[in-house]
Phi, psi and omega in degrees: 000300185295320177299317177303316181292316177302315179299319178294320175299318175297315179299312180299316176299317175297312180304316179296309186297314188282332176295314178299306181301319176294320175302314181300317180293329184272319190272329181269151175294158182297316175306319178291318177301319184294332175298329179270318176221144181286331191299330183296340178284343186253005177231160179303139179305326182296326178290322180293319181292318181299312185297323178297317178298311179301321179290324175296311186292327180292322180296326176288315182295331179286340183252298200300312183298314179297321179290319182275334186082002178266118187048053183303347180287344176292334179302310175293334173290324177291322173297316175300318179300321174298320178302314183295312180305318185285323178292321175289325174299317183293317175296318182298309183288333174293322178289338180267359184072028186251015184299320184299330182270341189241342194294322188288316180292317176302312180294319179302311180286336175292316183296315177300312180299318177297319177299320176293324181293315183294316186288335183260345178297128185299322181297335184260341185300141183275000000 
C-alpha cells in the first residue's frame, strides 16, 4: 500500500516534469528555447521537437495505463523510456561540458524513473 502511494507520487512528479519539458520543446520557437538553454541552437530543430513529443508521450504513458487499467504494461515501458532519456541527456551534457549545471537534475530524474520502472515492472511486483 505505501509502495503504491510512493510510486504514484513518483509517477506524477515524472509526468509533470516531462510534460512541461516536452511542451516547452514543442510549443516554443527555437530562438526562445535558446534563451533558456543553448543546446537547441546546436542540433536540428526536428530533434528538439521529437524529444518534446517523446517527453509528452512518456508523461501520458507513465500515468494513463496504470490509472485506467488499460494496457498497464505500458507504464513501466514509459519509465524505461525516461531512464533512457536521462542516460542520453547525461551523456549529451557531459560531451558539451555542461555536467556541472545539469547532473543533479538528470540523476534525480534517472533515479525516480528507475524506481518507477522497478515498482511497476510485473516481474518485481509483489
